[in-house]
Amino acid sequence: MIIIHNYLLDNKTNPDFFYVRSRETIHCPNCEDRLKVIGSRKRGLIEYSGERRALIVRRLRCLGCGRVHHELPDIIVPYKRYSSEAVELIITSSNTETEDYSCELSTAVRLKLWFFLLRDYFKNALISLTFLYDYDIELRDEINSLIPCIDSRSGVTGWLKKLVRFLVNSGRWLHTRSA
Ligand SMILES: [Zn+2]
């Protein structure tokens, strides 16, 4: 699994599906070798408005270690049905606004709980990445700016998709059963 942030969503050939076309060169998150496209897969996504989208994401095989990765655009949070924007809005909203959710209240509660339970893990994973990337001041500053967002769950819009990208691409994403 790899999260990309520079891509096109193209639905010209088939209006029912958005084809994800990466505009970045990505390397294997496991061994950093080159990747080869070997196919594609369908992936559903629900927006905050409740609108559903079908994406076609590419399957890639590493020429070095042979692992298969899916190339996911950063509107996706792995193993979640809602878009990263929707998840961010849901987990940052206060409890008094619960009537405003476009999703089921139980979904919102599960997502909030998921984030609450993982927030220390997220913080520690980001801190470990600042040490890993200490040779790159710009990258380190970007990661550092995300750490306070976890507690305040606010600040920069789009902080969740950045957090997801850093954790997934460094192999630190956890697959949990909740939400
Ligand atoms: Zn590899």
PDB file of C-alpha atoms and ligand atoms in Angstrom:
ATOM      1  CA  MET A   1       0.000   0.000   0.000  1.00  0.00           C
ATOM      2  CA  ILE A   2       1.270   3.403  -1.028  1.00  0.00           C
ATOM      3  CA  ILE A   3      -0.445   6.776  -0.683  1.00  0.00           C
ATOM      4  CA  ILE A   4       0.075   9.245  -3.520  1.00  0.00           C
ATOM      5  CA  HIS A   5      -0.776  12.934  -3.409  1.00  0.00           C
ATOM      6  CA  ASN A   6      -0.056  14.032  -6.960  1.00  0.00           C
ATOM      7  CA  TYR A   7      -2.568  12.349  -9.273  1.00  0.00           C
ATOM      8  CA  LEU A   8      -5.470  12.802 -11.656  1.00  0.00           C
ATOM      9  CA  LEU A   9      -8.942  11.355 -11.238  1.00  0.00           C
ATOM     10  CA  ASP A  10     -10.025  10.563 -14.762  1.00  0.00           C
ATOM     11  CA  ASN A  11     -13.532   9.375 -15.658  1.00  0.00           C
ATOM     12  CA  LYS A  12     -13.599  10.247 -19.345  1.00  0.00           C
ATOM     13  CA  THR A  13     -13.510   6.696 -20.650  1.00  0.00           C
ATOM     14  CA  ASN A  14     -16.132   5.471 -18.181  1.00  0.00           C
ATOM     15  CA  PRO A  15     -18.226   7.973 -16.174  1.00  0.00           C
ATOM     16  CA  ASP A  16     -19.000   5.334 -13.515  1.00  0.00           C
ATOM     17  CA  PHE A  17     -15.378   4.980 -12.423  1.00  0.00           C
ATOM     18  CA  PHE A  18     -12.605   7.381 -11.558  1.00  0.00           C
ATOM     19  CA  TYR A  19      -9.266   6.084 -12.770  1.00  0.00           C
ATOM     20  CA  VAL A  20      -6.455   7.140 -10.471  1.00  0.00           C
ATOM     21  CA  ARG A  21      -3.470   8.272 -12.524  1.00  0.00           C
ATOM     22  CA  SER A  22      -0.360   8.977 -10.525  1.00  0.00           C
ATOM     23  CA  ARG A  23       1.853  11.902 -11.527  1.00  0.00           C
ATOM     24  CA  GLU A  24       4.644  10.971  -9.152  1.00  0.00           C
ATOM     25  CA  THR A  25       7.360   8.382  -9.410  1.00  0.00           C
ATOM     26  CA  ILE A  26       6.962   6.017  -6.539  1.00  0.00           C
ATOM     27  CA  HIS A  27       9.303   3.425  -5.207  1.00  0.00           C
ATOM     28  CA  CYS A  28       8.684   0.342  -3.128  1.00  0.00           C
ATOM     29  CA  PRO A  29       8.076   1.361   0.522  1.00  0.00           C
ATOM     30  CA  ASN A  30       9.709  -1.920   1.515  1.00  0.00           C
ATOM     31  CA  CYS A  31      12.981  -1.860  -0.440  1.00  0.00           C
ATOM     32  CA  GLU A  32      12.841   1.373  -2.515  1.00  0.00           C
ATOM     33  CA  ASP A  33      13.217  -0.475  -5.830  1.00  0.00           C
ATOM     34  CA  ARG A  34      11.133   0.358  -8.916  1.00  0.00           C
ATOM     35  CA  LEU A  35       7.506  -0.704  -9.298  1.00  0.00           C
ATOM     36  CA  LYS A  36       5.725  -2.165 -12.286  1.00  0.00           C
ATOM     37  CA  VAL A  37       1.972  -1.892 -12.961  1.00  0.00           C
ATOM     38  CA  ILE A  38       0.398  -5.376 -12.967  1.00  0.00           C
ATOM     39  CA  GLY A  39      -3.315  -4.588 -12.888  1.00  0.00           C
ATOM     40  CA  SER A  40      -6.002  -2.615 -11.129  1.00  0.00           C
ATOM     41  CA  ARG A  41      -8.677  -2.927  -8.494  1.00  0.00           C
ATOM     42  CA  LYS A  42     -11.996  -1.280  -7.696  1.00  0.00           C
ATOM     43  CA  ARG A  43     -12.288   0.734  -4.493  1.00  0.00           C
ATOM     44  CA  GLY A  44     -15.444   2.421  -3.221  1.00  0.00           C
ATOM     45  CA  LEU A  45     -15.385   5.719  -1.372  1.00  0.00           C
ATOM     46  CA  ILE A  46     -18.044   7.731   0.476  1.00  0.00           C
ATOM     47  CA  GLU A  47     -17.740  11.520   0.586  1.00  0.00           C
ATOM     48  CA  TYR A  48     -18.816  13.644   3.556  1.00  0.00           C
ATOM     49  CA  SER A  49     -21.923  14.613   1.587  1.00  0.00           C
ATOM     50  CA  GLY A  50     -22.832  10.922   1.405  1.00  0.00           C
ATOM     51  CA  GLU A  51     -22.012  10.738  -2.291  1.00  0.00           C
ATOM     52  CA  ARG A  52     -20.412   7.465  -3.355  1.00  0.00           C
ATOM     53  CA  ARG A  53     -17.553   7.172  -5.792  1.00  0.00           C
ATOM     54  CA  ALA A  54     -15.940   4.178  -7.432  1.00  0.00           C
ATOM     55  CA  LEU A  55     -12.208   4.458  -7.959  1.00  0.00           C
ATOM     56  CA  ILE A  56      -9.926   2.235  -9.999  1.00  0.00           C
ATOM     57  CA  VAL A  57      -6.560   1.982  -8.274  1.00  0.00           C
ATOM     58  CA  ARG A  58      -3.457   0.363  -9.722  1.00  0.00           C
ATOM     59  CA  ARG A  59      -1.744  -2.773  -8.458  1.00  0.00           C
ATOM     60  CA  LEU A  60       2.025  -2.576  -8.616  1.00  0.00           C
ATOM     61  CA  ARG A  61       4.701  -5.208  -8.176  1.00  0.00           C
ATOM     62  CA  CYS A  62       8.160  -4.363  -6.917  1.00  0.00           C
ATOM     63  CA  LEU A  63      10.959  -5.389  -9.280  1.00  0.00           C
ATOM     64  CA  GLY A  64      13.241  -5.841  -6.274  1.00  0.00           C
ATOM     65  CA  CYS A  65      11.422  -7.677  -3.486  1.00  0.00           C
ATOM     66  CA  GLY A  66       8.382  -8.819  -5.505  1.00  0.00           C
ATOM     67  CA  ARG A  67       5.803  -7.390  -3.098  1.00  0.00           C
ATOM     68  CA  VAL A  68       2.479  -6.193  -4.468  1.00  0.00           C
ATOM     69  CA  HIS A  69       1.302  -2.715  -3.483  1.00  0.00           C
ATOM     70  CA  HIS A  70      -1.879  -0.789  -4.177  1.00  0.00           C
ATOM     71  CA  GLU A  71      -1.458   2.814  -5.167  1.00  0.00           C
ATOM     72  CA  LEU A  72      -4.070   4.783  -3.225  1.00  0.00           C
ATOM     73  CA  PRO A  73      -4.815   8.489  -3.725  1.00  0.00           C
ATOM     74  CA  ASP A  74      -4.669  10.499  -0.492  1.00  0.00           C
ATOM     75  CA  ILE A  75      -8.452  10.945  -0.455  1.00  0.00           C
ATOM     76  CA  ILE A  76      -8.455   7.355   0.856  1.00  0.00           C
ATOM     77  CA  VAL A  77      -7.817   6.285   4.441  1.00  0.00           C
ATOM     78  CA  PRO A  78      -6.813   2.601   4.306  1.00  0.00           C
ATOM     79  CA  TYR A  79      -9.538   0.217   5.515  1.00  0.00           C
ATOM     80  CA  LYS A  80     -12.077   3.044   5.884  1.00  0.00           C
ATOM     81  CA  ARG A  81     -15.114   3.590   3.688  1.00  0.00           C
ATOM     82  CA  TYR A  82     -15.194   7.356   4.078  1.00  0.00           C
ATOM     83  CA  SER A  83     -12.876   9.769   2.296  1.00  0.00           C
ATOM     84  CA  SER A  84     -10.005  11.260   4.282  1.00  0.00           C
ATOM     85  CA  GLU A  85     -11.740  14.651   4.165  1.00  0.00           C
ATOM     86  CA  ALA A  86     -14.915  13.107   5.588  1.00  0.00           C
ATOM     87  CA  VAL A  87     -13.007  11.221   8.307  1.00  0.00           C
ATOM     88  CA  GLU A  88     -11.154  14.409   9.255  1.00  0.00           C
ATOM     89  CA  LEU A  89     -14.423  16.395   9.474  1.00  0.00           C
ATOM     90  CA  ILE A  90     -16.097  13.658  11.524  1.00  0.00           C
ATOM     91  CA  ILE A  91     -13.290  13.203  14.043  1.00  0.00           C
ATOM     92  CA  THR A  92     -12.748  16.965  14.481  1.00  0.00           C
ATOM     93  CA  SER A  93     -16.397  17.869  15.009  1.00  0.00           C
ATOM     94  CA  SER A  94     -17.531  18.290  18.584  1.00  0.00           C
ATOM     95  CA  ASN A  95     -20.195  16.052  20.095  1.00  0.00           C
ATOM     96  CA  THR A  96     -22.800  18.820  20.069  1.00  0.00           C
ATOM     97  CA  GLU A  97     -22.878  18.806  16.285  1.00  0.00           C
ATOM     98  CA  THR A  98     -23.883  15.162  15.976  1.00  0.00           C
ATOM     99  CA  GLU A  99     -27.119  15.960  14.094  1.00  0.00           C
ATOM    100  CA  ASP A 100     -25.033  17.364  11.262  1.00  0.00           C
ATOM    101  CA  TYR A 101     -23.344  14.102  10.346  1.00  0.00           C
ATOM    102  CA  SER A 102     -24.074  12.880   6.886  1.00  0.00           C
ATOM    103  CA  CYS A 103     -23.102   9.374   7.949  1.00  0.00           C
ATOM    104  CA  GLU A 104     -24.799   7.194  10.527  1.00  0.00           C
ATOM    105  CA  LEU A 105     -24.159   8.353  14.067  1.00  0.00           C
ATOM    106  CA  SER A 106     -22.745   4.905  14.906  1.00  0.00           C
ATOM    107  CA  THR A 107     -20.185   5.324  12.112  1.00  0.00           C
ATOM    108  CA  ALA A 108     -19.171   8.721  13.449  1.00  0.00           C
ATOM    109  CA  VAL A 109     -18.815   7.327  16.970  1.00  0.00           C
ATOM    110  CA  ARG A 110     -16.708   4.404  15.694  1.00  0.00           C
ATOM    111  CA  LEU A 111     -14.419   6.731  13.731  1.00  0.00           C
ATOM    112  CA  LYS A 112     -13.970   9.017  16.735  1.00  0.00           C
ATOM    113  CA  LEU A 113     -13.182   6.046  18.949  1.00  0.00           C
ATOM    114  CA  TRP A 114     -10.750   4.642  16.360  1.00  0.00           C
ATOM    115  CA  PHE A 115      -8.846   7.913  16.318  1.00  0.00           C
ATOM    116  CA  PHE A 116      -8.976   8.329  20.090  1.00  0.00           C
ATOM    117  CA  LEU A 117      -7.519   4.855  20.652  1.00  0.00           C
ATOM    118  CA  LEU A 118      -4.739   5.333  18.118  1.00  0.00           C
ATOM    119  CA  ARG A 119      -3.733   8.907  18.852  1.00  0.00           C
ATOM    120  CA  ASP A 120      -0.716   8.021  21.025  1.00  0.00           C
ATOM    121  CA  TYR A 121       0.393   5.527  18.411  1.00  0.00           C
ATOM    122  CA  PHE A 122       0.078   8.181  15.679  1.00  0.00           C
ATOM    123  CA  LYS A 123       2.041  10.701  17.745  1.00  0.00           C
ATOM    124  CA  ASN A 124       4.858   8.273  18.499  1.00  0.00           C
ATOM    125  CA  ALA A 125       5.009   7.109  14.879  1.00  0.00           C
ATOM    126  CA  LEU A 126       5.360  10.721  13.689  1.00  0.00           C
ATOM    127  CA  ILE A 127       8.037  11.414  16.304  1.00  0.00           C
ATOM    128  CA  SER A 128       9.990   8.358  15.139  1.00  0.00           C
ATOM    129  CA  LEU A 129       9.754   9.656  11.544  1.00  0.00           C
ATOM    130  CA  THR A 130      11.238  13.025  12.550  1.00  0.00           C
ATOM    131  CA  PHE A 131      14.312  11.078  13.730  1.00  0.00           C
ATOM    132  CA  LEU A 132      14.340   8.906  10.613  1.00  0.00           C
ATOM    133  CA  TYR A 133      14.220  11.970   8.329  1.00  0.00           C
ATOM    134  CA  ASP A 134      16.447  14.240  10.435  1.00  0.00           C
ATOM    135  CA  TYR A 135      18.659  14.888   7.369  1.00  0.00           C
ATOM    136  CA  ASP A 136      15.725  16.618   5.621  1.00  0.00           C
ATOM    137  CA  ILE A 137      14.740  19.761   7.542  1.00  0.00           C
ATOM    138  CA  GLU A 138      11.733  20.560   5.343  1.00  0.00           C
ATOM    139  CA  LEU A 139      10.250  17.088   5.678  1.00  0.00           C
ATOM    140  CA  ARG A 140      10.957  17.008   9.399  1.00  0.00           C
ATOM    141  CA  ASP A 141       9.213  20.376   9.874  1.00  0.00           C
ATOM    142  CA  GLU A 142       6.187  19.143   7.922  1.00  0.00           C
ATOM    143  CA  ILE A 143       5.939  16.045  10.134  1.00  0.00           C
ATOM    144  CA  ASN A 144       6.459  18.128  13.296  1.00  0.00           C
ATOM    145  CA  SER A 145       3.606  20.440  12.276  1.00  0.00           C
ATOM    146  CA  LEU A 146       1.231  17.456  12.212  1.00  0.00           C
ATOM    147  CA  ILE A 147       1.935  16.300  15.773  1.00  0.00           C
ATOM    148  CA  PRO A 148      -0.106  19.066  17.530  1.00  0.00           C
ATOM    149  CA  CYS A 149      -3.007  18.436  15.099  1.00  0.00           C
ATOM    150  CA  ILE A 150      -3.538  15.027  16.711  1.00  0.00           C
ATOM    151  CA  ASP A 151      -4.508  16.512  20.073  1.00  0.00           C
ATOM    152  CA  SER A 152      -6.288  19.621  18.846  1.00  0.00           C
ATOM    153  CA  ARG A 153      -7.650  17.722  15.816  1.00  0.00           C
ATOM    154  CA  SER A 154      -7.643  21.026  14.026  1.00  0.00           C
ATOM    155  CA  GLY A 155      -5.200  23.506  12.607  1.00  0.00           C
ATOM    156  CA  VAL A 156      -4.324  22.879   9.017  1.00  0.00           C
ATOM    157  CA  THR A 157      -7.099  21.438   6.866  1.00  0.00           C
ATOM    158  CA  GLY A 158      -5.880  18.225   5.299  1.00  0.00           C
ATOM    159  CA  TRP A 159      -3.650  17.215   8.226  1.00  0.00           C
ATOM    160  CA  LEU A 160      -5.218  13.741   8.352  1.00  0.00           C
ATOM    161  CA  LYS A 161      -4.362  12.852   4.755  1.00  0.00           C
ATOM    162  CA  LYS A 162      -0.763  13.942   5.385  1.00  0.00           C
ATOM    163  CA  LEU A 163      -0.590  11.852   8.543  1.00  0.00           C
ATOM    164  CA  VAL A 164      -2.005   8.858   6.659  1.00  0.00           C
ATOM    165  CA  ARG A 165       0.512   9.293   3.831  1.00  0.00           C
ATOM    166  CA  PHE A 166       3.528   9.485   6.155  1.00  0.00           C
ATOM    167  CA  LEU A 167       2.445   6.465   8.158  1.00  0.00           C
ATOM    168  CA  VAL A 168       1.398   4.253   5.245  1.00  0.00           C
ATOM    169  CA  ASN A 169       4.420   5.015   3.081  1.00  0.00           C
ATOM    170  CA  SER A 170       6.799   4.232   5.912  1.00  0.00           C
ATOM    171  CA  GLY A 171       5.011   0.955   6.685  1.00  0.00           C
ATOM    172  CA  ARG A 172       3.584   2.244   9.986  1.00  0.00           C
ATOM    173  CA  TRP A 173      -0.148   2.049   9.272  1.00  0.00           C
ATOM    174  CA  LEU A 174      -2.110  -0.247  11.591  1.00  0.00           C
ATOM    175  CA  HIS A 175      -5.012  -2.344  10.423  1.00  0.00           C
ATOM    176  CA  THR A 176      -7.601  -2.194  13.173  1.00  0.00           C
ATOM    177  CA  ARG A 177     -10.977  -3.893  13.184  1.00  0.00           C
ATOM    178  CA  SER A 178     -12.960  -0.887  14.432  1.00  0.00           C
ATOM    179  CA  ALA A 179     -14.751   1.597  12.128  1.00  0.00           C
TER     180      ALA A 179
HETATM  181 ZN    ZN B   1      10.363  -3.843  -2.917  1.00  0.00          ZN
END
